[in-house]
PDB file of C-alpha atoms in Angstrom:
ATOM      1  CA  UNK A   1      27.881 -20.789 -10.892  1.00 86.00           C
ATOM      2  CA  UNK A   2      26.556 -20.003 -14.541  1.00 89.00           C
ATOM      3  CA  UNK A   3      26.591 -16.420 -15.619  1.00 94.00           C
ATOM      4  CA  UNK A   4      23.410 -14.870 -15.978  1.00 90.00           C
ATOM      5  CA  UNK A   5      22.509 -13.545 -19.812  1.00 95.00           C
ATOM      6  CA  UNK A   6      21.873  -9.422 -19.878  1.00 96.00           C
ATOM      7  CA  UNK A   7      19.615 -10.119 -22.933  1.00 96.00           C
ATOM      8  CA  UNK A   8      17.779 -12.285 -21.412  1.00 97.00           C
ATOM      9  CA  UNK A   9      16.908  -9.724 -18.264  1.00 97.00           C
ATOM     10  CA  UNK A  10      15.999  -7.500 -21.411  1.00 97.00           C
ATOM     11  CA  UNK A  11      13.608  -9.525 -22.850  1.00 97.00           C
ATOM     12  CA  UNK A  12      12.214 -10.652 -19.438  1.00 97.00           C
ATOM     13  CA  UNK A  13      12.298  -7.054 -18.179  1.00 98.00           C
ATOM     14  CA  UNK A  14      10.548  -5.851 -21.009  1.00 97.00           C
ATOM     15  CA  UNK A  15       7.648  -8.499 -21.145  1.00 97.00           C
ATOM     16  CA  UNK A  16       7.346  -7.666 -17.234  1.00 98.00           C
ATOM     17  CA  UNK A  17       6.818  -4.173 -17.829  1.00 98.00           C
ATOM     18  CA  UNK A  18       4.085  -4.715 -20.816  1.00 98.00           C
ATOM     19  CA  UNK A  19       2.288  -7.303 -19.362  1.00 98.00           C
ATOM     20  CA  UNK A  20       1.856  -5.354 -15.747  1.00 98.00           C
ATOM     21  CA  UNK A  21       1.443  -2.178 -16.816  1.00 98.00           C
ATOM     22  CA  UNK A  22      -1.132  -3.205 -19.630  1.00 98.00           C
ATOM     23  CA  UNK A  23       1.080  -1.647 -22.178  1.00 95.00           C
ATOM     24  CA  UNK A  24       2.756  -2.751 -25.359  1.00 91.00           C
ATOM     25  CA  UNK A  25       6.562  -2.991 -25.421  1.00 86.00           C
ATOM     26  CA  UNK A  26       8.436  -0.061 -25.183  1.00 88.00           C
ATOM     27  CA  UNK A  27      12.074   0.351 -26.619  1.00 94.00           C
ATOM     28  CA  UNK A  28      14.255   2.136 -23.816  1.00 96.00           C
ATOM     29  CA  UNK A  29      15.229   5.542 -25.107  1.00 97.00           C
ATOM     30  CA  UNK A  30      17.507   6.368 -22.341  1.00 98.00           C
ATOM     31  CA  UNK A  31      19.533   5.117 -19.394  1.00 98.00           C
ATOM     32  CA  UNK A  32      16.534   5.505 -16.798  1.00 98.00           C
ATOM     33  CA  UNK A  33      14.254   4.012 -18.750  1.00 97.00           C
ATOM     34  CA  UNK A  34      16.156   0.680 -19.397  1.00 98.00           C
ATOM     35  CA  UNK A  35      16.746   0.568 -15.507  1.00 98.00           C
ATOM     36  CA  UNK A  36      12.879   0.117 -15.311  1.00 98.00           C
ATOM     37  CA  UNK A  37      13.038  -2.536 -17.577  1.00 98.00           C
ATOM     38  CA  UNK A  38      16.456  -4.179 -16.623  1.00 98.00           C
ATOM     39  CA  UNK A  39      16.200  -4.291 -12.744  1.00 98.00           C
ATOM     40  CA  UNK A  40      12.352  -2.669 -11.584  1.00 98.00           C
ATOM     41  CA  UNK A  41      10.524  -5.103 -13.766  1.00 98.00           C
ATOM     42  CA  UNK A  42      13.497  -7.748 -14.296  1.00 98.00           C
ATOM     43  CA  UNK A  43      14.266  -8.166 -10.776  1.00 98.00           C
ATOM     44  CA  UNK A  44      12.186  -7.186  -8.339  1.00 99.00           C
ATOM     45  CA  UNK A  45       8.129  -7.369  -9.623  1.00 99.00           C
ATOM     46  CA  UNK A  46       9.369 -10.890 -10.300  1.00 98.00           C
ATOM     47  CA  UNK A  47      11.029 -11.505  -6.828  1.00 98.00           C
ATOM     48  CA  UNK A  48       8.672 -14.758  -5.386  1.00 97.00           C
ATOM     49  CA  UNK A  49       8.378 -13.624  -1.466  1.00 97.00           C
ATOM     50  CA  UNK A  50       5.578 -10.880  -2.475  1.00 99.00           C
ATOM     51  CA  UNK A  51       2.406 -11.782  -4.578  1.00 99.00           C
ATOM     52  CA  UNK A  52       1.221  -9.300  -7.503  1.00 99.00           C
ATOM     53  CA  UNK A  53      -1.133  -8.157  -6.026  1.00 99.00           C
ATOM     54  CA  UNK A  54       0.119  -6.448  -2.994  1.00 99.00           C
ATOM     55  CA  UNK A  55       2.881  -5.168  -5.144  1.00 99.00           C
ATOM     56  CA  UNK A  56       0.479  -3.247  -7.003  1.00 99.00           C
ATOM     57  CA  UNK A  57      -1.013  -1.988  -3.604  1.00 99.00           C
ATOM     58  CA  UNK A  58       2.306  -1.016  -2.335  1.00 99.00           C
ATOM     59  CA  UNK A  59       3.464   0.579  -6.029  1.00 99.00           C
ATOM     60  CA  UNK A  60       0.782   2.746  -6.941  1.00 99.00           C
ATOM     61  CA  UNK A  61       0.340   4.187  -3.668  1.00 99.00           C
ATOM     62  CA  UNK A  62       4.374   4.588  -3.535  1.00 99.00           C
ATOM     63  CA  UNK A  63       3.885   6.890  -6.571  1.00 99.00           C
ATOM     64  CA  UNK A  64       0.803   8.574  -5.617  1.00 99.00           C
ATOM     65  CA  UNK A  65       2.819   9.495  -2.678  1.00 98.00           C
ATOM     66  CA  UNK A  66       5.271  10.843  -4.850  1.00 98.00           C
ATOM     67  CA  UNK A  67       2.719  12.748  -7.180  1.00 98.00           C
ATOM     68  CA  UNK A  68       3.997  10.627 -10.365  1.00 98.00           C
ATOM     69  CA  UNK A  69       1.069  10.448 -12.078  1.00 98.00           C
ATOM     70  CA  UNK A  70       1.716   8.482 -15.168  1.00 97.00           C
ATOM     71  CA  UNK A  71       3.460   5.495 -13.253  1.00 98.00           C
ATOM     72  CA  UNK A  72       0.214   5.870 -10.551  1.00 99.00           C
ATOM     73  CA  UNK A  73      -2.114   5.028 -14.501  1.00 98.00           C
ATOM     74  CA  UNK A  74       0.050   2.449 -15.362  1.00 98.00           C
ATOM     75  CA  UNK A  75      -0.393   0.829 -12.202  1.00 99.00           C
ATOM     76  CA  UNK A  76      -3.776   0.808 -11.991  1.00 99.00           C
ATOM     77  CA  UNK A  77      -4.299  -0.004 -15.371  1.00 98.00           C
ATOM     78  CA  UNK A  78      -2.274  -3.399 -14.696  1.00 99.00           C
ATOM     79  CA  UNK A  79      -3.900  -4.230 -11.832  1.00 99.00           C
ATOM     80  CA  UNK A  80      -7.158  -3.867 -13.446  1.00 99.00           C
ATOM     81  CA  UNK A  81      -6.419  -5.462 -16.694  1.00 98.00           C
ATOM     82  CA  UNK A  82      -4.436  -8.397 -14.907  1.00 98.00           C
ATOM     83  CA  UNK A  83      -7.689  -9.112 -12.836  1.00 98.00           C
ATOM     84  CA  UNK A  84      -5.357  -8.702  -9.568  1.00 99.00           C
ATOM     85  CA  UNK A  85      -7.915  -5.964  -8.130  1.00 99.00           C
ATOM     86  CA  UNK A  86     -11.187  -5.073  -9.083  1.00 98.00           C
ATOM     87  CA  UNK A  87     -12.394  -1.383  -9.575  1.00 97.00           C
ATOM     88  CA  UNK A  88     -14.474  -1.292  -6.091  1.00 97.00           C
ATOM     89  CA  UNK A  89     -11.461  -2.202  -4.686  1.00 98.00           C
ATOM     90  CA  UNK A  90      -9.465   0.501  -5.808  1.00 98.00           C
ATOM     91  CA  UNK A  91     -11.784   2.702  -5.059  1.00 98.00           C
ATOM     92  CA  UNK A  92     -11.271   1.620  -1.391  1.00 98.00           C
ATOM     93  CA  UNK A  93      -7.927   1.897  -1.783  1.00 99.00           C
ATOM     94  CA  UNK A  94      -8.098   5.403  -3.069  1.00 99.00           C
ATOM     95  CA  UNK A  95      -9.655   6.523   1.118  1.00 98.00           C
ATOM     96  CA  UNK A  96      -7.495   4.439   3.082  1.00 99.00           C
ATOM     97  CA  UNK A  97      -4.558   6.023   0.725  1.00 99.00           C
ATOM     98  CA  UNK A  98      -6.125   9.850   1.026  1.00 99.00           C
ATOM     99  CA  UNK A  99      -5.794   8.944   5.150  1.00 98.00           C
ATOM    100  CA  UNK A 100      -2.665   7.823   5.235  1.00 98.00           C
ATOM    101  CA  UNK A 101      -1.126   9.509   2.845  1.00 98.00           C
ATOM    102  CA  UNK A 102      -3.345  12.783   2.572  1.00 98.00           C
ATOM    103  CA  UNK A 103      -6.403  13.351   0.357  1.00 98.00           C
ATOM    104  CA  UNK A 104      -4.732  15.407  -2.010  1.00 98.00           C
ATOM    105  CA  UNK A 105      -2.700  11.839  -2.921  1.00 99.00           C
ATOM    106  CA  UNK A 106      -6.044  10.120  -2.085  1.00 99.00           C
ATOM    107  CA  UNK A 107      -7.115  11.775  -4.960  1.00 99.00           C
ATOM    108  CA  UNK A 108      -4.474  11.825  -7.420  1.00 99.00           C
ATOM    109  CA  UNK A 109      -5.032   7.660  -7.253  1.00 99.00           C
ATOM    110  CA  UNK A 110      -8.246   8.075  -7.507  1.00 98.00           C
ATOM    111  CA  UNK A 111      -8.490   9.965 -10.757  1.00 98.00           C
ATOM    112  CA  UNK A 112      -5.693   7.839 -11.821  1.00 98.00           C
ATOM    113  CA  UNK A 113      -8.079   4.691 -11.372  1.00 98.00           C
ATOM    114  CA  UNK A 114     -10.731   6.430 -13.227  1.00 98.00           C
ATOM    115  CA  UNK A 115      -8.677   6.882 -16.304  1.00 98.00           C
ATOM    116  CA  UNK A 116      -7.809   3.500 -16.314  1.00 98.00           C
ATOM    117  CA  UNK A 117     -11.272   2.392 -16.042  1.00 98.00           C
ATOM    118  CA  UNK A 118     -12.169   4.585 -18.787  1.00 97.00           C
ATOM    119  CA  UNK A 119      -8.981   3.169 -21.181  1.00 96.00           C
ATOM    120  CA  UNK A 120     -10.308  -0.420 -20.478  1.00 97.00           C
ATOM    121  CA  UNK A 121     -14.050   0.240 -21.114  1.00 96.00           C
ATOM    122  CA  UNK A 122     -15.223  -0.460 -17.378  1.00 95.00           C
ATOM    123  CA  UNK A 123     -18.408   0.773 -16.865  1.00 90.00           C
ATOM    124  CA  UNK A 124     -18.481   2.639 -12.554  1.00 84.00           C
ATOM    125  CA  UNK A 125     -20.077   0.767  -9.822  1.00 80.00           C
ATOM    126  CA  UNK A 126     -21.749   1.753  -7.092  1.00 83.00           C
ATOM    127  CA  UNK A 127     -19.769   2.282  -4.300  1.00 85.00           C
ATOM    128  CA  UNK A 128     -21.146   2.238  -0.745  1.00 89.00           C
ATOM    129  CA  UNK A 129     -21.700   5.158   1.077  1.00 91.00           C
ATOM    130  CA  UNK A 130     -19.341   6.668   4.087  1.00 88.00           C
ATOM    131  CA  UNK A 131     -22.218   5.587   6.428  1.00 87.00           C
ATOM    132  CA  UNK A 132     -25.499   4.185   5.466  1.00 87.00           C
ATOM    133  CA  UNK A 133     -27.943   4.406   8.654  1.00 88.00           C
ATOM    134  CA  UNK A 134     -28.013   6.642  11.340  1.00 92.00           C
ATOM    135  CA  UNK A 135     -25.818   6.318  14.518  1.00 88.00           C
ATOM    136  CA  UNK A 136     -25.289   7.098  17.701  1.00 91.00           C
ATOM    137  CA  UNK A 137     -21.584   9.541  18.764  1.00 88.00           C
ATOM    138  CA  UNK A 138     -20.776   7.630  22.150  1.00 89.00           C
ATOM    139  CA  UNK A 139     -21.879   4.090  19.887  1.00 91.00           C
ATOM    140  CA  UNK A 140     -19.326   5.217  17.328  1.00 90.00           C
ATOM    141  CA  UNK A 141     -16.797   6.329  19.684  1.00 90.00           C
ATOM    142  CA  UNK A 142     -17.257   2.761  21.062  1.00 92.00           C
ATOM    143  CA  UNK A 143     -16.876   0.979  18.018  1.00 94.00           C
ATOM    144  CA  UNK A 144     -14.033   2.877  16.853  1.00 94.00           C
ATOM    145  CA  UNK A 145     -11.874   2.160  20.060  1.00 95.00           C
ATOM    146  CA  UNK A 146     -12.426  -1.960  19.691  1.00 97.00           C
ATOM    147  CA  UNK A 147     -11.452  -1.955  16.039  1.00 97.00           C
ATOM    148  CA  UNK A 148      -8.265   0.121  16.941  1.00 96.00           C
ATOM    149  CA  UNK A 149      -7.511  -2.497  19.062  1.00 97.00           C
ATOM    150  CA  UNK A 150      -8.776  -5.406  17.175  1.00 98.00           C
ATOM    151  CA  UNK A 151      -6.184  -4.126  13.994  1.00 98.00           C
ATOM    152  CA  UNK A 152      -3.392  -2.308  15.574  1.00 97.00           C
ATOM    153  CA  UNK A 153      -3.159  -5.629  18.724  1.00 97.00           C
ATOM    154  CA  UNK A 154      -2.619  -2.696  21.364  1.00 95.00           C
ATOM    155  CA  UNK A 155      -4.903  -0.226  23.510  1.00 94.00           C
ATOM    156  CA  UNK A 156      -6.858   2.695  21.508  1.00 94.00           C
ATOM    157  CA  UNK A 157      -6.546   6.361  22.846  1.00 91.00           C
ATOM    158  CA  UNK A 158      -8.055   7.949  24.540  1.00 88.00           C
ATOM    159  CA  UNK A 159     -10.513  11.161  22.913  1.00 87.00           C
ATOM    160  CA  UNK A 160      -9.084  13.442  24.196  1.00 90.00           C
ATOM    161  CA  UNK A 161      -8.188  15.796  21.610  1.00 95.00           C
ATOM    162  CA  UNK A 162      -9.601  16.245  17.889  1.00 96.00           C
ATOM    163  CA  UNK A 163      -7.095  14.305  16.095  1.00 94.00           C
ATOM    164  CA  UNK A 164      -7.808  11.309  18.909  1.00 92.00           C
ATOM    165  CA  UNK A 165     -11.887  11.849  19.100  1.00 93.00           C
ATOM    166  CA  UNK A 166     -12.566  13.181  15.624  1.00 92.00           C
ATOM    167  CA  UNK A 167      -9.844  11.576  13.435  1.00 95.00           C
ATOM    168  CA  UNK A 168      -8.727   8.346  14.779  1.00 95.00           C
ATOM    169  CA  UNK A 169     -11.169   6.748  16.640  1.00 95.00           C
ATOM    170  CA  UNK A 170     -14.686   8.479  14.760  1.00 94.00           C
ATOM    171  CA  UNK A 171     -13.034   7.656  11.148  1.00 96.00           C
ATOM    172  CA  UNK A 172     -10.278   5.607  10.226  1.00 97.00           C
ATOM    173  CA  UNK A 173     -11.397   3.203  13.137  1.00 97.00           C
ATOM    174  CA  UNK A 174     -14.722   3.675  13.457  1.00 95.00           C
ATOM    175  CA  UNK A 175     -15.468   3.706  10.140  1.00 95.00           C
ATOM    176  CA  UNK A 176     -12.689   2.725   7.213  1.00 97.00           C
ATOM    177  CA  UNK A 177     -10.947   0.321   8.577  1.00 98.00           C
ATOM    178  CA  UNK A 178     -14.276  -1.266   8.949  1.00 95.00           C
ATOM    179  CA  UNK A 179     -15.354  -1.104   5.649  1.00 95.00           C
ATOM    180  CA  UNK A 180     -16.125  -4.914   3.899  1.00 94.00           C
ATOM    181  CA  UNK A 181     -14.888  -3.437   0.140  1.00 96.00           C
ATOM    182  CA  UNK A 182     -11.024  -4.071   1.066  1.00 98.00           C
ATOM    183  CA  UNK A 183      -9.369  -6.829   3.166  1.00 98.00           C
ATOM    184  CA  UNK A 184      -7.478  -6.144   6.382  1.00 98.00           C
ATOM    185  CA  UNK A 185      -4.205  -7.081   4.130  1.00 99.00           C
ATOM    186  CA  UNK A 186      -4.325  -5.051   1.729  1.00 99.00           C
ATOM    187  CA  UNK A 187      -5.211  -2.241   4.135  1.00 99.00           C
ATOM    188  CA  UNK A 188      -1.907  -2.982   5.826  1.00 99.00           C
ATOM    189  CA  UNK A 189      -0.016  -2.297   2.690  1.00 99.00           C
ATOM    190  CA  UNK A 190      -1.435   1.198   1.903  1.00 99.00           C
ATOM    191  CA  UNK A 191      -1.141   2.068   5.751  1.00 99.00           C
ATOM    192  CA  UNK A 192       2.704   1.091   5.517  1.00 99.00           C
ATOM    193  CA  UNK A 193       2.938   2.751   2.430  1.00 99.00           C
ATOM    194  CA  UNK A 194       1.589   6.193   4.560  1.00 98.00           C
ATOM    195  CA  UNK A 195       3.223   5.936   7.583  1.00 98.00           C
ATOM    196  CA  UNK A 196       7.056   5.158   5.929  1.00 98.00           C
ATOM    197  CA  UNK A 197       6.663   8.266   3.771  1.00 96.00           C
ATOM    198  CA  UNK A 198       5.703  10.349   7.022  1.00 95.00           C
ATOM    199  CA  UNK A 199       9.083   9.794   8.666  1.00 90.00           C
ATOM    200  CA  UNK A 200       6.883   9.748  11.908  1.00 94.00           C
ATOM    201  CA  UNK A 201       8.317   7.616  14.508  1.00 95.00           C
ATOM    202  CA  UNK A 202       5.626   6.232  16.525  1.00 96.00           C
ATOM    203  CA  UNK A 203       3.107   5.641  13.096  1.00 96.00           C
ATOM    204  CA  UNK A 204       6.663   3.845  11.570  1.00 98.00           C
ATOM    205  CA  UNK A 205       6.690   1.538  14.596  1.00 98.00           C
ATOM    206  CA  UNK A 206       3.472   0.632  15.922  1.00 98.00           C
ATOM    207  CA  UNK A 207       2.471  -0.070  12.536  1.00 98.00           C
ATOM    208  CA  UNK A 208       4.958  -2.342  11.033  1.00 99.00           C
ATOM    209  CA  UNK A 209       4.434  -4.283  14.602  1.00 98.00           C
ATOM    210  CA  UNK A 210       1.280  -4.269  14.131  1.00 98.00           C
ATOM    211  CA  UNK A 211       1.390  -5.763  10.356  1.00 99.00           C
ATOM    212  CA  UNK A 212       3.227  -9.058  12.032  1.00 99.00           C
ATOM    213  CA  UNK A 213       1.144  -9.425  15.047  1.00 98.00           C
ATOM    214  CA  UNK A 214      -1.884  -8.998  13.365  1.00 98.00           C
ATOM    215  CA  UNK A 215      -0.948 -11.858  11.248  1.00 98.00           C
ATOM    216  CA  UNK A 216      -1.337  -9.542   8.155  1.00 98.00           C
ATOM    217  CA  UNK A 217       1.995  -9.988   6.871  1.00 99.00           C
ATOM    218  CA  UNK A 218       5.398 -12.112   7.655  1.00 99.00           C
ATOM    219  CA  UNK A 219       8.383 -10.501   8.527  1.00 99.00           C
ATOM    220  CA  UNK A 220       9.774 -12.097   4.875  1.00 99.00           C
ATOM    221  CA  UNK A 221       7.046 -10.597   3.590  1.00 99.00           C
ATOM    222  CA  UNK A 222       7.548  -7.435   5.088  1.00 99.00           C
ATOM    223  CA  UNK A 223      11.416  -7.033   3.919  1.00 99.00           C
ATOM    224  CA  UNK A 224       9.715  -7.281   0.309  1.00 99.00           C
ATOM    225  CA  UNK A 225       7.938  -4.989   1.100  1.00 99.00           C
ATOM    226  CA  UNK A 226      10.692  -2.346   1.632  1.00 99.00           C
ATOM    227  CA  UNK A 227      12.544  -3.117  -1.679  1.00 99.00           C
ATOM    228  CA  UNK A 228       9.083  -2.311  -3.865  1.00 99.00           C
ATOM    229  CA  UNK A 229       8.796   0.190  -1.579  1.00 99.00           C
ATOM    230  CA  UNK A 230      12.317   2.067  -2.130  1.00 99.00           C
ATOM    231  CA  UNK A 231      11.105   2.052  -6.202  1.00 99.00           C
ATOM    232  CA  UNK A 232       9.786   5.416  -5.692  1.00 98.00           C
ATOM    233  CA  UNK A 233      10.635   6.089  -2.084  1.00 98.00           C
ATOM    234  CA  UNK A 234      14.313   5.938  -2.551  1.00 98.00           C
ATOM    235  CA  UNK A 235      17.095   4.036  -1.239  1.00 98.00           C
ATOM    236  CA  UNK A 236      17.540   6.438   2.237  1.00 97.00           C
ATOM    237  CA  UNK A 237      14.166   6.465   3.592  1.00 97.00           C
ATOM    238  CA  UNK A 238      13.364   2.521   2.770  1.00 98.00           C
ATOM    239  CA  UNK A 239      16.977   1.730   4.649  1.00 98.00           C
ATOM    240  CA  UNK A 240      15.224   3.464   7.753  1.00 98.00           C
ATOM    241  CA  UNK A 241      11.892   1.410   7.077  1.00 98.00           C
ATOM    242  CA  UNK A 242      14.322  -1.773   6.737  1.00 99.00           C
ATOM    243  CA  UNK A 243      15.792  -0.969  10.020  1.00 98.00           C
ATOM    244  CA  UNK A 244      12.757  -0.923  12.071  1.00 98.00           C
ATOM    245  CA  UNK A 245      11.124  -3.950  10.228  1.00 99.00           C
ATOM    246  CA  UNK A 246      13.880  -5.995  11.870  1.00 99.00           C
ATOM    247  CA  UNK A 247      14.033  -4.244  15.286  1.00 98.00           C
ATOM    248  CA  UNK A 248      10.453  -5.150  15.366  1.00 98.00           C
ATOM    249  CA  UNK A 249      10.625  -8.778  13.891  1.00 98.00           C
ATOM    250  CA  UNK A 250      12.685  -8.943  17.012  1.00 98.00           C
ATOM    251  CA  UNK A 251       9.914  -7.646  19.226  1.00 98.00           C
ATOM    252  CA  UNK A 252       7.786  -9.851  17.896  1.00 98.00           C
ATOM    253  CA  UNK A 253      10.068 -13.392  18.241  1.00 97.00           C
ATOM    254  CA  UNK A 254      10.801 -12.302  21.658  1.00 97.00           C
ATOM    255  CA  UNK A 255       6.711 -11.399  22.415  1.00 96.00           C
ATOM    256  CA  UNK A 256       7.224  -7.729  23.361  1.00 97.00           C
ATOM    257  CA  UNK A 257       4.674  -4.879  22.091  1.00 95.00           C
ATOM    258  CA  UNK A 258       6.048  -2.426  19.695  1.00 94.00           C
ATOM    259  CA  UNK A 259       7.900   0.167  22.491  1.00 89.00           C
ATOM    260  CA  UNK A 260       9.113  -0.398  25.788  1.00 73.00           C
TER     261      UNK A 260
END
């Protein structure tokens, strides 16, 4: 087997980094920093079993998560200037993030996305509201409880409580999971994103079932997804992620729901 050149992971690595963070070329200046180049950018943005563009889904809202700020800019910028999302988009991103994740990281992306918008002269657009016409509670309620169902491939609950009635099945069902300015896809990547950094059990499961039988995402696809993930996660908690991706891969191949 032919040995593999360290320059040339520099030079790869460091046209990586420019090109998808929208940046010029940066000369490490420590030990840290070349890592970035030499194995974040070298290795794994250029790994084939993951397109760009859910990388950037899974990578900014990874560092929102973790309040990093100038990595969440760089992100965005990329993803705007490489024409792998569009501004709307992000913008949708930025509520199914401040869900999942909270609104105070909700936020930080989205006044991350604004910045870049500005440094690339993007002029806003119009986003659409939270609701548009008038509706009916039970209607809502209703609607909420089919599109659990239709996304997550297993019964809604029941509203019994105001997390259940008010949260789950009057919002992030009823309403922004429903929303036409982000695919179902995407969605799934931000939702992971959430419920891995929550260390919740049940969200952790039922999810990352629900990312395979949904179709969303392949369970190849899926064990990318941990390794952009650990970037700004860490090694520990994407091991646990990794762990349950397989456990339910094997749920999945064998046609069993996400718990016993």
């Amino acid at each position: 087997m032919a040995l593999l050149d360290p320059i040339e992971r520099q030079e790869r690595g460091a046209s990586k980094q420019a090109s998808l963070l929208a940046q010029a070329e940066r000369e490490p200046e420590t030990l840290v920093q070349a890592s970035w180049r030499d194995y974040i950018f070298a290795e794994i943005w250029t790994r084939p079993g993951l397109d760009l563009r859910s990388r950037y889904l899974i990578a900014m809202s990874s560092a929102a998560n973790e309040s990093d700020r100038d990595a969440v800019l760089g992100y965005a910028r990329g993803a705007l200037s490489n024409q792998e999302l569009t501004l709307p988009e992000l913008r949708e991103a930025a509520l199914h993030v401040s869900v999942y994740s909270g609104w105070t990281y909700g936020a930080l992306l989205d006044d991350a996305i604004t910045q870049a918008a500005q440094a690339l002269g993007l002029s806003s657009e119009a986003w659409p509201p939270i609701r548009e016409n008038p509706w009916d509670p039970d209607q809502r309620h209703d609607e909420g409880g089919a599109s659990f169902r239709y996304h997550m491939k297993f019964g809604s609950p029941p509203p019994r409580t105001a997390y259940f009635e008010g949260g789950i099945l009057n919002f992030v069902f009823g309403e922004m999971w429903n929303r036409p300015g982000l695919d179902q896809r995407s969605r799934r990547w931000l939702t992971l994103v959430g419920v891995a950094n929550s260390s919740a059990h049940t969200p952790i499961h039922s999810h990352i079932w629900s990312a395979m039988a949904s179709g969303n995402a392949t369970v190849d696809e899926l064990y990318e997804f941990v390794l952009q993930y650990a970037v700004h996660a860490g090694w520990p908690r994407a091991s646990f992620v990794q762990g349950v991706v397989m456990q339910q891969a094997d749920r999945i191949a064998k046609g069993l729901s996400y718990t016993d």
